[in-house]
Coordinates of C-alpha atoms and ligand atoms in Angstrom, one line a residue:
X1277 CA -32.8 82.3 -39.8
X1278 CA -30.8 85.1 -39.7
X1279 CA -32.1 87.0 -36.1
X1280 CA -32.7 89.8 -38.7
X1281 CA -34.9 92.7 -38.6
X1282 CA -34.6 95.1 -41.2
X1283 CA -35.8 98.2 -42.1
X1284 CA -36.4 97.8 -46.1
X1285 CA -40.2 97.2 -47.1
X1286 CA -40.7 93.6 -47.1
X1287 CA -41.5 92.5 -51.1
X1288 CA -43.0 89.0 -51.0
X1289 CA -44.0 86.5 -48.6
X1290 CA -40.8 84.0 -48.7
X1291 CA -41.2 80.8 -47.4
X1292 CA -38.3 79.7 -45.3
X1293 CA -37.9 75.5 -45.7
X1294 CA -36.5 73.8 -43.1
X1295 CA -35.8 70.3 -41.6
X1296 CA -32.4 69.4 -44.1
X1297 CA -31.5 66.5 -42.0
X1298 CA -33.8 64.8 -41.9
X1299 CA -35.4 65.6 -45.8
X1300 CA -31.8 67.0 -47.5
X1301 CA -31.9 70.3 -47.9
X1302 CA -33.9 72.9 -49.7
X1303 CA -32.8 76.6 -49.5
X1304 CA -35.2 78.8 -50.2
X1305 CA -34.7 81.1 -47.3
X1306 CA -33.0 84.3 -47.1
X1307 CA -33.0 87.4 -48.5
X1308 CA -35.9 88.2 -46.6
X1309 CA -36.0 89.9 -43.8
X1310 CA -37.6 88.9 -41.0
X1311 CA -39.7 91.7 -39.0
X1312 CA -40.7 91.2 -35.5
X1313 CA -44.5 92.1 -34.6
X1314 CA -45.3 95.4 -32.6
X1315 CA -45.4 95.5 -28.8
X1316 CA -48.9 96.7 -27.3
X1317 CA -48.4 99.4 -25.0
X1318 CA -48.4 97.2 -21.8
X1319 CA -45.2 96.5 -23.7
X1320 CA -46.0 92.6 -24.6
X1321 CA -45.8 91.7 -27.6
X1322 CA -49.6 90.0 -28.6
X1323 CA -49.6 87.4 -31.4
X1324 CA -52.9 85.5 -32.1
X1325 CA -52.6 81.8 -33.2
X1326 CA -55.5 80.0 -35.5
X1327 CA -55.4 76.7 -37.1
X1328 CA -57.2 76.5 -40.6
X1329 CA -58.2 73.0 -40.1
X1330 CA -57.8 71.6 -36.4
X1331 CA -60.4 68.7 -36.3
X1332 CA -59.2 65.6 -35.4
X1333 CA -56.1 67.3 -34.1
X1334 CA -56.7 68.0 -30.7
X1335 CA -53.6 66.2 -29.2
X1336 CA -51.1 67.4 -32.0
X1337 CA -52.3 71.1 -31.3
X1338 CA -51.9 71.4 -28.3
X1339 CA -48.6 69.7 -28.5
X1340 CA -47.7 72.8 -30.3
X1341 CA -49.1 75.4 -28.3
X1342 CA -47.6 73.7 -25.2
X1343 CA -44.0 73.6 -26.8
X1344 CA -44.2 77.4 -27.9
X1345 CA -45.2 78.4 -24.3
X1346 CA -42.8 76.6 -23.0
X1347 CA -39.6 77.8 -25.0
X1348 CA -40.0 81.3 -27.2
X1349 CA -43.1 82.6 -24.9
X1350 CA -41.2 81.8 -21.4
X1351 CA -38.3 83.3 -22.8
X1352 CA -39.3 86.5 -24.8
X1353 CA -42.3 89.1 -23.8
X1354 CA -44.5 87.6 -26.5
X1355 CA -48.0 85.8 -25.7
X1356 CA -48.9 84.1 -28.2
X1357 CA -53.1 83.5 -27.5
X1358 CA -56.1 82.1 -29.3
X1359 CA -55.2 79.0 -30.9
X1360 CA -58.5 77.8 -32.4
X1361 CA -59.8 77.4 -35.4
X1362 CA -59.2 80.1 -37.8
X1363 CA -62.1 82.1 -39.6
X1364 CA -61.5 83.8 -42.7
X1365 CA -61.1 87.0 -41.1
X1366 CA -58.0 85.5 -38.5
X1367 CA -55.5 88.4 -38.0
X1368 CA -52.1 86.8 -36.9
X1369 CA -50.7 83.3 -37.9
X1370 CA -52.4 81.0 -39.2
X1371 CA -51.4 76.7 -39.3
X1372 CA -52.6 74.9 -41.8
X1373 CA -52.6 71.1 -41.1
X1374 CA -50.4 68.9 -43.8
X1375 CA -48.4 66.0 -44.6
X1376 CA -45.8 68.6 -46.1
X1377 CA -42.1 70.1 -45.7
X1378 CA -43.0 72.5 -42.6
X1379 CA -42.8 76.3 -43.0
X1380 CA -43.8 79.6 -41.9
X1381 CA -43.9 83.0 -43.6
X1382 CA -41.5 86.1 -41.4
X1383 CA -42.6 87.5 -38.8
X1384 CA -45.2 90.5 -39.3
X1385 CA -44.9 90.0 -42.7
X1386 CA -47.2 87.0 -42.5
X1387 CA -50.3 88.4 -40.2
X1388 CA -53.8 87.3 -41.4
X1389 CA -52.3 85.3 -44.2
X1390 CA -54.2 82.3 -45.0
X1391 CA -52.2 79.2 -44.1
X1392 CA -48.9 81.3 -43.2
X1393 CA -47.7 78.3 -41.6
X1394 CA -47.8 74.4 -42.4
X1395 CA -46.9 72.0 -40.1
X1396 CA -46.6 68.3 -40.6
X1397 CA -48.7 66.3 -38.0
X1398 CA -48.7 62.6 -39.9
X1399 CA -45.0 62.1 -41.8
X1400 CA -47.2 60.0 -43.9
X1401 CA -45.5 61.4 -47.2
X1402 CA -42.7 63.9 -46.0
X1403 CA -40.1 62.7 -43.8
X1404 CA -41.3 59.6 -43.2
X1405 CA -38.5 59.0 -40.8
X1406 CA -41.3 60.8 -38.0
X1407 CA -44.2 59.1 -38.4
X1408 CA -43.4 55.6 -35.5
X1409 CA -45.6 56.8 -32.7
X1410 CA -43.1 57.0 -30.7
X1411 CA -41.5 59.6 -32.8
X1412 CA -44.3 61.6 -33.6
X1413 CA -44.7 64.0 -31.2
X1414 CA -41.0 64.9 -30.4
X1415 CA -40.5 65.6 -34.1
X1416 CA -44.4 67.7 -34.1
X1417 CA -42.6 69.6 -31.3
X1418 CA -39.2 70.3 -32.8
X1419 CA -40.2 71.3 -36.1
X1420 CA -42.9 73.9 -34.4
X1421 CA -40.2 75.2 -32.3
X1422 CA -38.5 76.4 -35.7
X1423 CA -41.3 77.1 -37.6
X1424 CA -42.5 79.9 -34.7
X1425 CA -39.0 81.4 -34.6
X1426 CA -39.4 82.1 -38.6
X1427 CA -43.1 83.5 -37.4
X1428 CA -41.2 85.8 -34.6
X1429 CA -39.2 87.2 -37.3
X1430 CA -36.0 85.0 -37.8
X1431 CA -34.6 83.7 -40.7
X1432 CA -32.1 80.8 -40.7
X1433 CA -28.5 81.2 -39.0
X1434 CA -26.1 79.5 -41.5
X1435 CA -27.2 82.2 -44.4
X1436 CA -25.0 85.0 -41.8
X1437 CA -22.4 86.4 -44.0
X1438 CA -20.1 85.5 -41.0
X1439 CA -21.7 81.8 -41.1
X1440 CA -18.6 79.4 -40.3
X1441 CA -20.5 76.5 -42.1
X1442 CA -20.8 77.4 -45.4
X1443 CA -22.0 74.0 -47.1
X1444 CA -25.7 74.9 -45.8
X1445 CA -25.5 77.8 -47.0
X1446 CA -28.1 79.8 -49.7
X1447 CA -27.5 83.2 -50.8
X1448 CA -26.6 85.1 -48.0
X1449 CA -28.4 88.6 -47.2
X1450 CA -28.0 91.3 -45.0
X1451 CA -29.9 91.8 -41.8
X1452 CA -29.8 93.0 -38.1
X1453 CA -27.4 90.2 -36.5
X1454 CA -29.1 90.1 -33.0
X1455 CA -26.2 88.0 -31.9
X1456 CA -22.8 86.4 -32.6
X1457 CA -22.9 83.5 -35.0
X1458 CA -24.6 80.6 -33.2
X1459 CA -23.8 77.2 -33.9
X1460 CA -26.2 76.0 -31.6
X1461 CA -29.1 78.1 -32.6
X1462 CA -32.4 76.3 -33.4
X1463 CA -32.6 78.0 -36.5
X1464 CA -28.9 76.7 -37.7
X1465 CA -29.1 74.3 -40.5
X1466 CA -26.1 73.5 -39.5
X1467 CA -26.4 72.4 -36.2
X1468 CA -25.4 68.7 -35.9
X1469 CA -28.2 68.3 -32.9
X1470 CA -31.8 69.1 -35.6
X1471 CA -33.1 72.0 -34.0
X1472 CA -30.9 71.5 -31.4
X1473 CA -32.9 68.7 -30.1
X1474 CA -35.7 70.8 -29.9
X1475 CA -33.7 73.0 -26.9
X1476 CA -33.5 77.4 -27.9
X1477 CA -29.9 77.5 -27.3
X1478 CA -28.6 80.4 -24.8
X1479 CA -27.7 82.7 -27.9
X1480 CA -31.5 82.2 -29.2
X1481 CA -32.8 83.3 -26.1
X1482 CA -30.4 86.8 -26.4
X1483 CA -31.6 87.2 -29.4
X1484 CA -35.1 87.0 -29.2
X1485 CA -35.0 89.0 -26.1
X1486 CA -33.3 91.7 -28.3
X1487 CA -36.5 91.3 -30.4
X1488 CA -39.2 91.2 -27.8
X1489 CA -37.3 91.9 -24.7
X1490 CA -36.9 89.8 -21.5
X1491 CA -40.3 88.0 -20.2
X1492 CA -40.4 89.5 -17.2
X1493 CA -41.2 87.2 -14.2
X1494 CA -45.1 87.6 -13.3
X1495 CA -44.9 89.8 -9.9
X1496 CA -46.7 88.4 -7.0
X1497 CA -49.4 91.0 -5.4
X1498 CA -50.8 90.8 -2.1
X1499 CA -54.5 91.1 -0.3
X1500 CA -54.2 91.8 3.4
X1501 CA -57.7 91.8 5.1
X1502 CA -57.8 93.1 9.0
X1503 CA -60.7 91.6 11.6
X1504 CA -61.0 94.0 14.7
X1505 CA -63.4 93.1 17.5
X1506 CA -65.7 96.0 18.2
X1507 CA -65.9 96.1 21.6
X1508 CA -67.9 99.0 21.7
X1509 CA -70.6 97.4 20.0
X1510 CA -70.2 94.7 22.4
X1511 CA -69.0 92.2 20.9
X1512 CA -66.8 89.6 23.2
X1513 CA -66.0 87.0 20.5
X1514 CA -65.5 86.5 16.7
X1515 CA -64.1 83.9 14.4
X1516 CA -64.5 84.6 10.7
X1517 CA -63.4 82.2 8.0
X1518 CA -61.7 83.8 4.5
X1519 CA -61.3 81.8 1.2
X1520 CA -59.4 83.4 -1.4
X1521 CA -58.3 82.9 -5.0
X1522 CA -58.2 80.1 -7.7
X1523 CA -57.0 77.8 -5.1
X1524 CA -59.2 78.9 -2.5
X1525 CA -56.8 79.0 0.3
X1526 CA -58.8 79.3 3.9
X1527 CA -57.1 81.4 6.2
X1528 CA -58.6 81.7 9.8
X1529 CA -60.2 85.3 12.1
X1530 CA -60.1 84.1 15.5
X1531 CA -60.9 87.1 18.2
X1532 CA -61.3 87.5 21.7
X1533 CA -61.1 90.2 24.5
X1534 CA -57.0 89.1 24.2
X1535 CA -56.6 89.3 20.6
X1536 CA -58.9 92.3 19.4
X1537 CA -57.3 92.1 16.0
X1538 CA -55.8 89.6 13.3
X1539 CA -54.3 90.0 9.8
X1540 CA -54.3 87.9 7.4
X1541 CA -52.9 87.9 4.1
X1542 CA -53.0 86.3 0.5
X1543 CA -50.8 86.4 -2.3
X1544 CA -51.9 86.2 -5.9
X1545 CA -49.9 85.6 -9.0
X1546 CA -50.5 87.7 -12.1
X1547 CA -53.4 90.3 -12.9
X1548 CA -56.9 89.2 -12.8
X1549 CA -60.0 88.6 -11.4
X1550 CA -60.0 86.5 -8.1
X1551 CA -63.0 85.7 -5.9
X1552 CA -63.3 85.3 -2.1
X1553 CA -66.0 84.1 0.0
X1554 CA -66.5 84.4 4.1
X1555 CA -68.1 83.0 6.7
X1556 CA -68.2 84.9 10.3
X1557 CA -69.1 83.6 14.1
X1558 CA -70.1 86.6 16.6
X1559 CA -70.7 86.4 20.3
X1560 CA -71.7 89.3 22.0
X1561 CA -71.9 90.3 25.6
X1562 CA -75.5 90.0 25.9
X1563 CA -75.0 86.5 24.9
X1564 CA -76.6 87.1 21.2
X1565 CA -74.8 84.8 18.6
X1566 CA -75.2 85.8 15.0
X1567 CA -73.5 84.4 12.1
X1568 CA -72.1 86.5 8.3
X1569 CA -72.1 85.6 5.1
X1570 CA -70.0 87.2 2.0
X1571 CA -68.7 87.1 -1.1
X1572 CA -67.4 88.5 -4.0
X1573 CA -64.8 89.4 -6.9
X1574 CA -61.7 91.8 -6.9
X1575 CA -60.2 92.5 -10.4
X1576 CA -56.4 93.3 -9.2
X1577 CA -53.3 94.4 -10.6
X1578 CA -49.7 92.0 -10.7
X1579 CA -47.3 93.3 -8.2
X1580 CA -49.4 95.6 -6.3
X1581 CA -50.2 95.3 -2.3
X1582 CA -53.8 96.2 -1.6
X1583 CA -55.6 96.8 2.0
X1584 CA -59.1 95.4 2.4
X1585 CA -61.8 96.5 5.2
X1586 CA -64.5 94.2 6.4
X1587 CA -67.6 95.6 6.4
X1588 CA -70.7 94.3 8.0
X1589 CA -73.8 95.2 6.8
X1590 CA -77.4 93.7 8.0
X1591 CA -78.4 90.7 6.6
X1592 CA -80.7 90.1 3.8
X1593 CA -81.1 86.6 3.9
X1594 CA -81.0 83.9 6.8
X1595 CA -77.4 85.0 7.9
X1596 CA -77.9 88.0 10.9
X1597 CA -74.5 89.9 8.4
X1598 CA -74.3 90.5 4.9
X1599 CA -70.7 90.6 4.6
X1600 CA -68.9 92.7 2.5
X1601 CA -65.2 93.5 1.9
X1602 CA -64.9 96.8 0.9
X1603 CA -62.9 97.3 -2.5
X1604 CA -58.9 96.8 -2.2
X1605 CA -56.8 99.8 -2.0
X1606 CA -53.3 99.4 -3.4
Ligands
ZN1053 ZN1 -36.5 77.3 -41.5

């Protein structure tokens, strides 16, 4: 790898090979550069994922997609999204399916290029060593966990100039060192644990957080809905029912001529659209009992606290209330 991004125009696709210990080694890396991929303005970095030939790989994909989101996209502020089957008009990397030495074009450099990546699901004619059942998956996993750091825009550790193992080595090129030599790195030849046993070590995470920046932690926001009795109107007695969110969490009104008002509140994890539903009990002095209905969808910001009215409004169908909760203000 080489945790390199550099400013020279980019010449020719290279091909970095990997997986030496397993297969001896073929050098073909270096001298490119590698070239992370632009930030959106929301500041994430975007990066959509296509396999050229998924059928019949439904485990094995997924696999993949699971590993990266689990290491280089919990890490860095890169979402990698899509993941199905490519069309010949698929922007962004794009996996071909092969019994061949795994690889992936740099960075950038490889966006929309047809089969920009190969990965290995069988071992039936490379590295053979892979292909027991049993050590299938963890070697799917490991080699993808290399192959998407070429994809981010690294190229392979031992080529540094200030490499300390030198018998790995191909010709060595110049670059943006993101960090100090890393013996541990995923992208080390060198490393005596292959791809560090399919772990980013702490140096890879620095470094593609100097690419990408931090993955900041999704910010909880807040809903707070208020129920007052309106005495005024006569009413002596309310209970309302609120269910909020994917995991529809029930949260409970419950008003008398005591407790004139109750607050309740939800958190929610990251931006979105979350749906509530509620379901209201009224008494009223004159003894009249009528029962609410409501629901609806909020589309609301990470991190932000938002204030919610209830409104009632006559009903249109069997329930005496149409109820609705007036749009959140944040
Ligand atoms: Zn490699």
């Amino acid at each position: 790898m080489f945790r390199l991004a550099r400013i020279t125009i980019f010449l020719a696709v290279i091909l970095l090979f990997m997986l030496p210990l397993v297969f001896g080694q073929v050098h073909k890396a270096v001298s490119g550069a590698g070239w992370q991929w632009p930030a959106h303005t929301d500041g994430i970095t975007y990066i959509p994922v296509c396999w050229e030939n998924p059928t019949g790989w439904a485990t094995e994909t997924n696999l993949v997609k699971n590993k990266i989101a689990s290491t280089w996209q919990s890490v860095a502020n890169v979402n990698f999204y899509g993941w199905g089957a490519c069309n010949a008009a698929s922007k962004g990397i794009r996996i071909l399916i092969t019994d061949t030495r795994s690889n992936s074009g740099i960075g950038k450099f490889m966006d929309g290029s047809k089969n920009g990546m190969e990965l290995n699901f069988t071992f039936k004619n490379f590295s053979p060593g892979c292909q027991a059942e049993n050590r299938r998956p963890s070697c799917i996993t490991t080699v993808a966990l290399h192959e998407f750091g070429h994809a981010l825009g690294l190229i392979h550790e031992q080529d540094r100039a200030d490499s300390t193992c030198k018998t790995e080595q191909s010709t060595s090129s110049g670059g943006l060192l993101l960090t100090a030599y890393d013996p541990d790195s995923v992208m080390n030849y060198c490393n005596p644990r292959w791809i560090n046993d399919g772990v980013l070590s702490a140096l890879d995470i620095v470094g593609i957080q100097k690419l990408y920046g931090a993955r900041r932690a999704a910010s909880p926001g807040r809903v707070t809905v208020v129920d007052s009795l309106n005495i005024a109107s006569g009413q002596t007695w309310e209970h309302i029912i609120m269910e909020f969110g994917s995991n529809k969490i029930r949260r409970d009104f419950a008003l008398n001529t005591t407790t004139k008002s109750v607050r309740q509140s939800w958190t929610f994890g990251g931006s979105g659209k979350y749906c509530y539903k509620l379901w209201s009990n009224t008494l009223y002095t004159n003894g009249k009992y009528y029962e609410g209905y409501g629901e609806g969808c909020w589309t609301l910001e990470a991190g932000k606290n938002y204030t919610v009215e209830i409104q009632f409004n006559k009903g249109t169908g069997q329930k005496a209330f149409d109820i609705v909760l007036v749009a959140p203000r944040s």
